[in-house]
Short mmCIF file of C-alpha atoms in Angstrom, two decimals:
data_model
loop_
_atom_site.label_atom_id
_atom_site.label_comp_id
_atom_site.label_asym_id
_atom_site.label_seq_id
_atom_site.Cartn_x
_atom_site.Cartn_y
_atom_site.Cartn_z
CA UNK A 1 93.31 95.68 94.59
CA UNK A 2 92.16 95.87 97.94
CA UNK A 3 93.13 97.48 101.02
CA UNK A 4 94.05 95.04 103.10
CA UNK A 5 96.45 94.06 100.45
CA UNK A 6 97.58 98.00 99.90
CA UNK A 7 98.07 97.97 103.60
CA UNK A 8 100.36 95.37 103.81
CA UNK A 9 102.42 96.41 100.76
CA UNK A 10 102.85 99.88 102.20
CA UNK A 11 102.76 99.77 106.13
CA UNK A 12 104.42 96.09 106.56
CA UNK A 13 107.75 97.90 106.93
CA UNK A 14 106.36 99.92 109.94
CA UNK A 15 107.60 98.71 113.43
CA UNK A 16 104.43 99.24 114.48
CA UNK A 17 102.41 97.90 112.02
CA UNK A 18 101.33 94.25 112.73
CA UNK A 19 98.68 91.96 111.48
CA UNK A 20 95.84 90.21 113.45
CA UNK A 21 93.33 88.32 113.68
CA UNK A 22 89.97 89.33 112.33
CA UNK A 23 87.87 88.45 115.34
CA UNK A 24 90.22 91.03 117.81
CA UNK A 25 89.42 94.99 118.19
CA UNK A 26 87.49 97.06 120.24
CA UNK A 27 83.67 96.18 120.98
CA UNK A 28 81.02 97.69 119.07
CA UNK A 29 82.27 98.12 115.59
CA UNK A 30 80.70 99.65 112.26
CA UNK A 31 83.40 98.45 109.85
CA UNK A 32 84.33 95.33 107.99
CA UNK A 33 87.19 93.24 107.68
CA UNK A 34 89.77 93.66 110.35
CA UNK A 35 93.27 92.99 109.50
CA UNK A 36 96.11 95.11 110.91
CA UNK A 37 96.98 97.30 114.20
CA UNK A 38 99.16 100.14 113.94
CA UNK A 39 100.40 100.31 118.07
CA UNK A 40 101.47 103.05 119.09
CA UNK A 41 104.47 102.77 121.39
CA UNK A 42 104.55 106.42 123.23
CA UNK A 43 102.49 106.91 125.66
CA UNK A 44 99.34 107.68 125.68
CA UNK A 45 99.74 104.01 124.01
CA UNK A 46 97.17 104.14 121.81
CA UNK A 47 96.17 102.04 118.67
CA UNK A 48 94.91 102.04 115.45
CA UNK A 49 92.48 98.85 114.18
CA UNK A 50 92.51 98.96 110.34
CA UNK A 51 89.72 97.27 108.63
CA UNK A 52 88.81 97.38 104.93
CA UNK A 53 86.82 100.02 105.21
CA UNK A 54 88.02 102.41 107.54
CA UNK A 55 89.92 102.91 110.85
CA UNK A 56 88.69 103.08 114.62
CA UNK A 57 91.53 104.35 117.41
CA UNK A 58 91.67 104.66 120.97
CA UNK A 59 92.22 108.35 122.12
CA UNK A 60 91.86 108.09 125.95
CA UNK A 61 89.18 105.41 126.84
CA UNK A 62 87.41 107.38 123.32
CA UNK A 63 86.83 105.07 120.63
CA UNK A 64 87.22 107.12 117.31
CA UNK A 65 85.84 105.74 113.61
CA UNK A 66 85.74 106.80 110.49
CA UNK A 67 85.29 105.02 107.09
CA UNK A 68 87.85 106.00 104.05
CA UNK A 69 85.22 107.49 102.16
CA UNK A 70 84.55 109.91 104.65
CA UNK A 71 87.87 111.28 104.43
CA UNK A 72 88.25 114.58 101.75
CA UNK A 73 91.29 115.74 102.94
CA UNK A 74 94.57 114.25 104.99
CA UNK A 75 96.71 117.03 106.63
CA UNK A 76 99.98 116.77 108.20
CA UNK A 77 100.20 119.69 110.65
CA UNK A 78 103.92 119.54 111.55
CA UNK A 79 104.73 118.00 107.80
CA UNK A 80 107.24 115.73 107.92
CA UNK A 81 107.92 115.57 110.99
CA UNK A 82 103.88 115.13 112.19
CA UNK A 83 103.09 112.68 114.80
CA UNK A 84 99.80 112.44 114.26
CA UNK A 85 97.38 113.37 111.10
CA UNK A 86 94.26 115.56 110.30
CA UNK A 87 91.61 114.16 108.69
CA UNK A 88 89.00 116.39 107.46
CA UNK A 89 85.40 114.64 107.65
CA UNK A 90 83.22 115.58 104.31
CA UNK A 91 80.92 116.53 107.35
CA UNK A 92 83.66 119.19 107.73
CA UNK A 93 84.46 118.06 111.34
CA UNK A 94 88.30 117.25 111.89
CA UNK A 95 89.69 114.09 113.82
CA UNK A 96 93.11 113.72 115.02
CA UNK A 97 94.39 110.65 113.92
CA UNK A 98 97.76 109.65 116.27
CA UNK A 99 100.78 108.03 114.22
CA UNK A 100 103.75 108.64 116.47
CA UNK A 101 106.39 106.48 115.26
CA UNK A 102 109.60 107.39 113.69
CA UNK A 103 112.67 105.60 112.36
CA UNK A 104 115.25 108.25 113.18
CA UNK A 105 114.20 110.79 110.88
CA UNK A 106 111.79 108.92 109.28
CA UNK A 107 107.94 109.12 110.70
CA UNK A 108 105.11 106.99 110.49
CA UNK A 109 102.90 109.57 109.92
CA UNK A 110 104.25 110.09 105.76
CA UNK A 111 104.12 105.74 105.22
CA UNK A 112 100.41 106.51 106.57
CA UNK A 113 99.73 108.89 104.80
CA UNK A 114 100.45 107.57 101.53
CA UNK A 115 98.63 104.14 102.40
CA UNK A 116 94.62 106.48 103.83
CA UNK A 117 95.65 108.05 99.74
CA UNK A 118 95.39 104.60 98.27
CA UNK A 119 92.76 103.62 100.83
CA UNK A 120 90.79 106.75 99.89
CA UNK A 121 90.59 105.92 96.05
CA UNK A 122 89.58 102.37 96.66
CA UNK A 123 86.74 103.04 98.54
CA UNK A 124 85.63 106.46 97.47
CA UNK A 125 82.32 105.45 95.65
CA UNK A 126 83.57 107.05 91.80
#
């Protein structure tokens, strides 16, 4: 299974979520394969490109990346009700990854979780 195909099974429920074209994103890019955008909708407004093999997002006029495999560990610092996630670089930096959505008391940030998990395996080199 792929990712793109994990993606869409898991996030197409998200508002949010949408799929585009592979030739959009942001400029210079080091990953492969884009097919979905995770917008989000409070402000500061920023998005999320997710490509096959990892994810780039806008924090400011900052352009963040990191590739799946990079990931070791995905925290959620406010747990369920998180609006954004943790991702702990096997560098052992930490990036703040922003997933602000919520469907009443359901948030983004768990449905996102649960896909960088699946992500994460698929890509990790075993």
């Amino acid at each position: 299974m792929t990712v793109e195909r994990q993606a869409k099974r898991i996030l197409i429920g998200l508002s949010n979520f949408s799929e585009i074209e592979r030739e959009a994103g942001p400029g210079t890019v080091l990953l492969h394969n884009l097919f979905g955008l995770y917008r989000n909708r409070l402000p500061p407004h920023d998005s999320v490109w997710i490509y096959e093999d990892g994810l780039i997002w806008q924090n400011g006029q900052t352009h963040k990346q990191i590739r799946y495999a990079e990931i070791d560990k995905i925290i959620l610092p406010h747990d369920k009700r998180s609006e954004h996630l943790h991702l702990l670089r096997s560098d052992g930096s930490m990036l703040e990854l922003p997933i602000r959505g919520n469907d009443g008391k359901f948030y983004d940030s768990l449905v996102f979780l649960r896909f960088l998990r699946k992500a994460i395996n698929l890509t990790r080199p075993q």
